[in-house]
Coordinates of N, CA and C in Angstrom, one line a residue:
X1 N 37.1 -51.3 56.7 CA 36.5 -51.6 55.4 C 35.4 -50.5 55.1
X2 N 35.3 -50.0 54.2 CA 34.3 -49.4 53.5 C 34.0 -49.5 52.1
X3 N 32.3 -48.8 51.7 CA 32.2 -49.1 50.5 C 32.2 -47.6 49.5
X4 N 32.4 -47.3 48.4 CA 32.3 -46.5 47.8 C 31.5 -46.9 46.6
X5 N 30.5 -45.8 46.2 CA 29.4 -46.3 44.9 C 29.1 -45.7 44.0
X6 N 29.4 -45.9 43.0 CA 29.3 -44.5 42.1 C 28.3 -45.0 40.6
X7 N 27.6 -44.2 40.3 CA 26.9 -44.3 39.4 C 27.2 -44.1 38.0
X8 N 26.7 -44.8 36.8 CA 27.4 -44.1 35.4 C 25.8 -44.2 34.7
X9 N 25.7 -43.2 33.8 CA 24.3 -43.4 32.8 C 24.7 -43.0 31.8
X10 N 24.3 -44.2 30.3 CA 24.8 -44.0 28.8 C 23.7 -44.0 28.3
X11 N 23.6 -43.5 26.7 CA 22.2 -43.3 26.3 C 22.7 -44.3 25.3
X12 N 22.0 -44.4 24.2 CA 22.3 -45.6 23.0 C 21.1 -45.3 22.1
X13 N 21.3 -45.6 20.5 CA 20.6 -45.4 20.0 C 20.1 -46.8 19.6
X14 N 21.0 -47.8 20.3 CA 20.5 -49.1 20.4 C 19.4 -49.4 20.8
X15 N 18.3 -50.5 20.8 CA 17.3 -50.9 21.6 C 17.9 -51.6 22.3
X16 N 17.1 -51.6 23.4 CA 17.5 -52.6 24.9 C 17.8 -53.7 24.7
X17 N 17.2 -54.4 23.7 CA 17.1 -56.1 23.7 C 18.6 -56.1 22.9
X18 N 19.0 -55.6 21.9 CA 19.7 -55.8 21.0 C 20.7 -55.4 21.7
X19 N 21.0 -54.3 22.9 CA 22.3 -53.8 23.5 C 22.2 -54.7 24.5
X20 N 21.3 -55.3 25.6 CA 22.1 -56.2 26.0 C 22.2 -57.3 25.8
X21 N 22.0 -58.4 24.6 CA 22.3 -59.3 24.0 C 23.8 -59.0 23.8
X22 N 24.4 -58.2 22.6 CA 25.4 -57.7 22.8 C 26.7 -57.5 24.0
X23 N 26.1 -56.6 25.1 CA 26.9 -55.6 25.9 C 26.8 -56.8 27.2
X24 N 25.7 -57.7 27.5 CA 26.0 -58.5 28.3 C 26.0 -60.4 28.5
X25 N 25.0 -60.7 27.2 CA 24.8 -62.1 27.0 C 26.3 -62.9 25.9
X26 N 26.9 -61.8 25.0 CA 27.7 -62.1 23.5 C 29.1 -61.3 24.0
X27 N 29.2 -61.2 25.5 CA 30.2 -59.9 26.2 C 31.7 -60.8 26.0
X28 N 31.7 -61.7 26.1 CA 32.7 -62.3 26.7 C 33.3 -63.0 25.3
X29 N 32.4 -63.2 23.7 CA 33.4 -63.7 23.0 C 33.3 -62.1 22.1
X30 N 32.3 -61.1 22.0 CA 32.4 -60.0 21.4 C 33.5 -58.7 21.8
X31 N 33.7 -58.7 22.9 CA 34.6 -57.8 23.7 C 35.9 -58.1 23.2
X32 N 36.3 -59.4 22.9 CA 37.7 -59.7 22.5 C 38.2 -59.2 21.4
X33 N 37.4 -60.0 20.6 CA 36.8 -59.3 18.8 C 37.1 -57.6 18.5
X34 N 36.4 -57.2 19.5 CA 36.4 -55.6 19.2 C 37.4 -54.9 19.7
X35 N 37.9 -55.5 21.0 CA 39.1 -54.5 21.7 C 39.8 -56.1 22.2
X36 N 40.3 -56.3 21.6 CA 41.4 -57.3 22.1 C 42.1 -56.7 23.1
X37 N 42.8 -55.4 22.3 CA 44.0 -54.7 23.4 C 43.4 -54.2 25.1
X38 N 41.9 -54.4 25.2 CA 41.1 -54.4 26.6 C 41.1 -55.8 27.3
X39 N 40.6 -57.1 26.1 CA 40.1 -58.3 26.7 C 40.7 -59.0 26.1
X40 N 41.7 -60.2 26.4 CA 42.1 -61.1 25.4 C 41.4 -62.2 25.8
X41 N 40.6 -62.5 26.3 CA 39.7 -63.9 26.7 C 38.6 -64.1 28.0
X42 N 37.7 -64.4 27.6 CA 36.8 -64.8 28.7 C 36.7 -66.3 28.9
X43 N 36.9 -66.6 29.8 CA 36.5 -68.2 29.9 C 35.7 -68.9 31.3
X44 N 34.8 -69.5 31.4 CA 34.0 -69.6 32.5 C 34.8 -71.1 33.0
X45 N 34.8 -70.5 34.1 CA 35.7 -71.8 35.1 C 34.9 -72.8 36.0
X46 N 33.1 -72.2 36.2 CA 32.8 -72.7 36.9 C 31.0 -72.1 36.5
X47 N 30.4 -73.2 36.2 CA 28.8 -73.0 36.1 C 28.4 -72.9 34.6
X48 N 27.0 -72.4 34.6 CA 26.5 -72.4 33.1 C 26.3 -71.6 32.5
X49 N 26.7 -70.0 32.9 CA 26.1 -68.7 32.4 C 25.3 -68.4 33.4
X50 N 24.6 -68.5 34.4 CA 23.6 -68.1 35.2 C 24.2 -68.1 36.6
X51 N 23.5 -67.5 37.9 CA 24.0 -67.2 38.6 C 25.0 -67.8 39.5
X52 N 26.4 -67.7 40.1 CA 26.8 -68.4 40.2 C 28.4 -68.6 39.8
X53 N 27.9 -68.5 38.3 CA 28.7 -68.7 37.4 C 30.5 -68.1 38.3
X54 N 31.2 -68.5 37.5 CA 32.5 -68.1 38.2 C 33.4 -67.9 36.7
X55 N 34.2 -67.2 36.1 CA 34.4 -66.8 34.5 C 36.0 -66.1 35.3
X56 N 36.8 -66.1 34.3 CA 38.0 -65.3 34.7 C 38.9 -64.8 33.1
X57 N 38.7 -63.3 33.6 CA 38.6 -62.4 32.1 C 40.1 -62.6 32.0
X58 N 41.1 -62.2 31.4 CA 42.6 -62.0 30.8 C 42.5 -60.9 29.9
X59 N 43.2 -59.8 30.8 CA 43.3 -58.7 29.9 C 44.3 -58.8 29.0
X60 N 44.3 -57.8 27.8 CA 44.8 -57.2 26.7 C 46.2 -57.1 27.1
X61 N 47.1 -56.6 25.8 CA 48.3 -56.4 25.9 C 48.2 -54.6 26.6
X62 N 47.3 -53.8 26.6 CA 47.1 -52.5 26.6 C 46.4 -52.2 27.9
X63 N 46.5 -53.5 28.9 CA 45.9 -53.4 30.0 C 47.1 -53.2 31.0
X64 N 47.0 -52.5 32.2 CA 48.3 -52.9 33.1 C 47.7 -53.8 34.2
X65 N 46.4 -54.7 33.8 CA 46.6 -55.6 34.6 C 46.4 -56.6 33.9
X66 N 47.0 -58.3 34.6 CA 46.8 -59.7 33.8 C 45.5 -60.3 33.5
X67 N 44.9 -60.1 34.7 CA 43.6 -61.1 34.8 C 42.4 -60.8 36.0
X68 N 41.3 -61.3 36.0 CA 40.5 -60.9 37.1 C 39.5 -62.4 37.2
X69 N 38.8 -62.5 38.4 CA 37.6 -64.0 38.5 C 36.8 -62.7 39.0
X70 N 35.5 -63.2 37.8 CA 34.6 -62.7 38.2 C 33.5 -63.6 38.3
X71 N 31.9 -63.2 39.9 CA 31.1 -64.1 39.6 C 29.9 -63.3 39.3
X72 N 28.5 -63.7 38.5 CA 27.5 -63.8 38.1 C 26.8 -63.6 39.3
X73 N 26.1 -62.7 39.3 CA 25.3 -62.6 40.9 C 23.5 -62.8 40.4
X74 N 23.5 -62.0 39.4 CA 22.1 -62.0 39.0 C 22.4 -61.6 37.3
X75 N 20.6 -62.2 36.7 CA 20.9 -62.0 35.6 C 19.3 -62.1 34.7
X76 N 19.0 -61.2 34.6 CA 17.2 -60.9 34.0 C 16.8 -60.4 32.9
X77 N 16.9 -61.9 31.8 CA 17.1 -61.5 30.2 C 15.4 -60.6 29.6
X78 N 14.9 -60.9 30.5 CA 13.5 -60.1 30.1 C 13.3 -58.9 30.8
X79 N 14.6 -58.3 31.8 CA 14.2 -56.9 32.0 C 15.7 -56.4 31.8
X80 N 16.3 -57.3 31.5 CA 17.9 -56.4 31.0 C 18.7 -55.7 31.9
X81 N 18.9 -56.5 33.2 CA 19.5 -56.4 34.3 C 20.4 -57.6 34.3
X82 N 21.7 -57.1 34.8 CA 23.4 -58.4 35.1 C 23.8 -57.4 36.4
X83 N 23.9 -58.3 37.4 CA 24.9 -57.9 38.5 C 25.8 -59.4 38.5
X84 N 27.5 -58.6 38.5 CA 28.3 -59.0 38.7 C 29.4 -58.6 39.8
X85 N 30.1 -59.7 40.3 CA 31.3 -59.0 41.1 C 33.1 -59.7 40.4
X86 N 33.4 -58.5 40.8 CA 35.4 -58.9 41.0 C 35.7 -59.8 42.3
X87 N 35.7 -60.5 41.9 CA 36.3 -61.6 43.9 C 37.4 -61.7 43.2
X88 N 38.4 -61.6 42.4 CA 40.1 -61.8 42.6 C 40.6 -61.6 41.4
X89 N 41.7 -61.2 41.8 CA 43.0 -60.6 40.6 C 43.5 -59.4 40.7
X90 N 44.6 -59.0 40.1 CA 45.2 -58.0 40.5 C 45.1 -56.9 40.1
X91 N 43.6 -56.4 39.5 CA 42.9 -55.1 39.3 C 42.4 -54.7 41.1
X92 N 42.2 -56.1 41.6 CA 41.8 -55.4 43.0 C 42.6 -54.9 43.7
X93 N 44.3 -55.1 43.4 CA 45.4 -54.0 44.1 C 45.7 -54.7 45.3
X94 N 45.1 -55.5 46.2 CA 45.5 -55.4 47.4 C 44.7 -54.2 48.4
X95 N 43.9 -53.7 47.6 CA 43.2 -52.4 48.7 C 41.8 -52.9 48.3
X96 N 41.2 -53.6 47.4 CA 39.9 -53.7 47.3 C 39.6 -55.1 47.5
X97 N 38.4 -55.1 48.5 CA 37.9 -56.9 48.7 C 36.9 -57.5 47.3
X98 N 36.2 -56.8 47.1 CA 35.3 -56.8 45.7 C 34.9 -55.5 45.2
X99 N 34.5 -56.2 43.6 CA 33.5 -54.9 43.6 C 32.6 -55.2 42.7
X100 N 31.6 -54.9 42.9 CA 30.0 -55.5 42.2 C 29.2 -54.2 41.7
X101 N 28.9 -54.3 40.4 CA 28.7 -54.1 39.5 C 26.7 -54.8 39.1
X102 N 25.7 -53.2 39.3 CA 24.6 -53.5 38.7 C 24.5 -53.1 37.6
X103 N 24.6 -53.5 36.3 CA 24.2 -53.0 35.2 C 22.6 -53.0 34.6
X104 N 21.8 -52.3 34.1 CA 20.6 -51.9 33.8 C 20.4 -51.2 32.6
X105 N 19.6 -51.6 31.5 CA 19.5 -51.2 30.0 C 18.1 -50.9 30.2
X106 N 17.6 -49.8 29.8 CA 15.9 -49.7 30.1 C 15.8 -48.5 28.6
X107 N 14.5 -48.9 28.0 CA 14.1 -48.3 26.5 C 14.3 -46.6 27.1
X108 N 15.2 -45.7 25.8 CA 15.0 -44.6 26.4 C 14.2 -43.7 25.2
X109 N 14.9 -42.6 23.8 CA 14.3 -42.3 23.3 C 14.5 -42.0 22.2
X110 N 13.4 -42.5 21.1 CA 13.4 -42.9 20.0 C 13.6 -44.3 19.5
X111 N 13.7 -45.1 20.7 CA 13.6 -46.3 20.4 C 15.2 -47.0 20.8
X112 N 16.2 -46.3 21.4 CA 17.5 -46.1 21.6 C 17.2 -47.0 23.3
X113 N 18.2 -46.7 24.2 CA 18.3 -47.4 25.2 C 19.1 -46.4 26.3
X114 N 19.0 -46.9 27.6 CA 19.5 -45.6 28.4 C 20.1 -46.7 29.4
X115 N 21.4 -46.8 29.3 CA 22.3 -48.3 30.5 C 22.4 -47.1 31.4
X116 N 22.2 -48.0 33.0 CA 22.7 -47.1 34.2 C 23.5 -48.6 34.7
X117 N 24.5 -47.5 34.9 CA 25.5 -48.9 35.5 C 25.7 -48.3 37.0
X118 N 25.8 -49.2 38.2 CA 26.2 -48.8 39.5 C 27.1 -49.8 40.2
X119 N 28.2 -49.4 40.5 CA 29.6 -49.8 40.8 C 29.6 -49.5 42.3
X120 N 30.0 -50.4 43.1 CA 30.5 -50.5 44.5 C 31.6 -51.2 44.9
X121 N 32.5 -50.5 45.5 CA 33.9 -50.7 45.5 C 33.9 -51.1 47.2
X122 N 33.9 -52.4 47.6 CA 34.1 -52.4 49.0 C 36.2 -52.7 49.4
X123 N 36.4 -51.6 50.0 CA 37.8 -51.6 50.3 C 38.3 -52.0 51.7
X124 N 39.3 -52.8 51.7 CA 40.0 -53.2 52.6 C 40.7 -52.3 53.8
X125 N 40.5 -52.5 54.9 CA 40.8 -51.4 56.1 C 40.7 -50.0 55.8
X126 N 41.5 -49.1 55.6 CA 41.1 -47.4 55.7 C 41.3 -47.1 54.2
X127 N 41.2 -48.1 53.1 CA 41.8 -47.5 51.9 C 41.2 -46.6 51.4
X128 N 41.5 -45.8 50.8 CA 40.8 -44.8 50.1 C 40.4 -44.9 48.5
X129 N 40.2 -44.8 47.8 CA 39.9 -44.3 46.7 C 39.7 -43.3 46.0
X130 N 40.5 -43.3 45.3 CA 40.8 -41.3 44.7 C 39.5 -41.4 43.4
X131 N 39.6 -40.0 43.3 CA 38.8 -39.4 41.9 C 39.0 -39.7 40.7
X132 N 40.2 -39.7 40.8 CA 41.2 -40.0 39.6 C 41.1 -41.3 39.2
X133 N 40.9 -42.8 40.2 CA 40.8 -44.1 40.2 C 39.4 -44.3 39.6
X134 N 38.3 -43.4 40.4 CA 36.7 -43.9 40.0 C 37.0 -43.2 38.2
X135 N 37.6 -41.9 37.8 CA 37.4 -41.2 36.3 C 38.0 -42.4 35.5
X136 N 38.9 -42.9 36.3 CA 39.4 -43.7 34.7 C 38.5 -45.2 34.8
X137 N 38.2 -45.5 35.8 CA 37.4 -47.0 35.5 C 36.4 -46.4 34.9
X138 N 35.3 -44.9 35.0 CA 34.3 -45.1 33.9 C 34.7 -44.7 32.8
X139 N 36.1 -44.2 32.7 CA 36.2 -43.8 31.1 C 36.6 -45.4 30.3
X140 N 37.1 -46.2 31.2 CA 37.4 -47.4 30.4 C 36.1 -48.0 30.5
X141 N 35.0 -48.3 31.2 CA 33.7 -48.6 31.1 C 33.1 -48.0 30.3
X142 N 32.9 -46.8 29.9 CA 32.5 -45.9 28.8 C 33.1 -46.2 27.2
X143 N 34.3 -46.2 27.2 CA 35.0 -47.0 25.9 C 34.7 -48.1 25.6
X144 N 34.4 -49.2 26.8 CA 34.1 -50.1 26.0 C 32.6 -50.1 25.3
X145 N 31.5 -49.6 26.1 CA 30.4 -49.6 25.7 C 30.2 -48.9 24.2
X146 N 31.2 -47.8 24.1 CA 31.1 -47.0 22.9 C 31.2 -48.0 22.2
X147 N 32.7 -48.9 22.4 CA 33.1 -49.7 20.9 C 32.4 -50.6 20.6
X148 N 31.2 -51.4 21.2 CA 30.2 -52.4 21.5 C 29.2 -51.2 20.3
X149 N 28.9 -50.6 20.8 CA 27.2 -49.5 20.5 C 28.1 -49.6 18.9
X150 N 29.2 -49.1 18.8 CA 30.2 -49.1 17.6 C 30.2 -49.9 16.4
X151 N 30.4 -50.8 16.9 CA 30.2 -52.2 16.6 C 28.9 -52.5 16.1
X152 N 27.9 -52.1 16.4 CA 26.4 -52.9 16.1 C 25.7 -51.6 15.4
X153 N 26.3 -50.4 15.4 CA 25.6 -49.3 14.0 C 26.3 -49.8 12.7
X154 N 27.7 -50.1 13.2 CA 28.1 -50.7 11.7 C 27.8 -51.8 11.3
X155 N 27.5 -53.0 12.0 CA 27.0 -54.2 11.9 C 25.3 -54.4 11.9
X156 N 24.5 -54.1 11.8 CA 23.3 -54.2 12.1 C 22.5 -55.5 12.3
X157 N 23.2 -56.3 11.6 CA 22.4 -57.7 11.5 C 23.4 -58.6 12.6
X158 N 23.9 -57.7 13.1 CA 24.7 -58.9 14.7 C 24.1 -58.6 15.5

């Protein structure tokens, strides 16, 4: 087993409060709305929204995977911190045990926002994980956040 960790950092001309309301509190019925062909449904299987929680996403027709359970590990509406993990589904392949996920929104400049996301992939016996696997989970982590940021210059009053 080992882990792999890789960092992402987005800027936004969003404010913090308003991007993670959005990007992590409104994630689960707004993500659908905006990219269906990403998320066709969030539904919480187990708890209230707070830590714990147990939720199992259903990807899009544009996904090549079906579905994932993810749990709620942490969540700090006053400093704009969500850590989540993947415990099951078939994004994990069969080579990955979990993978948890700290996201962070902190004021950057001009009143905009600066998300640092950090991802840790703990893998199953000698698996490896290519370059190629980490480019495209942030370019699809990166897409979605665009269409979200997307979403709320055109929308202002959501």
């Amino acid at each position: 087993m080992g882990v792999i960790t890789y960092d992402m950092e987005l800027a936004s001309p969003i404010p913090p409060a308003k991007l993670f309301k959005a990007f992590v509190l409104d994630a689960d019925t707004l993500i659908p709305k905006i990219m269906p062909q990403a998320i066709k449904s969030v539904e919480i299987l187990e708890g209230d929204g707070g830590p714990g929680t147990i939720k199992l996403t259903t990807f899009g027709e544009g996904s090549q995977f079906k579905s994932v359970k993810q749990r709620i590990d942490g969540i700090d509406k006053e400093n704009f911190t969500y850590n989540y993990s993947i415990i099951e589904g078939d994004a994990l392949q069969d080579a990955i045990e979990s993978i948890s996920y700290e996201v962070q929104i902190l004021p950057g400049a001009d009143g905009g926002s600066i998300c640092k996301n950090s991802s840790k992939y703990t893998t199953k016996g000698d698996t490896q994980i290519t370059e190629e696997q980490i480019k495209a989970g942030k370019e699809k982590a990166s897409a979605m956040f665009k269409a979200i940021e997307s979403y709320l210059l055109a929308n202002p009053d959501a």
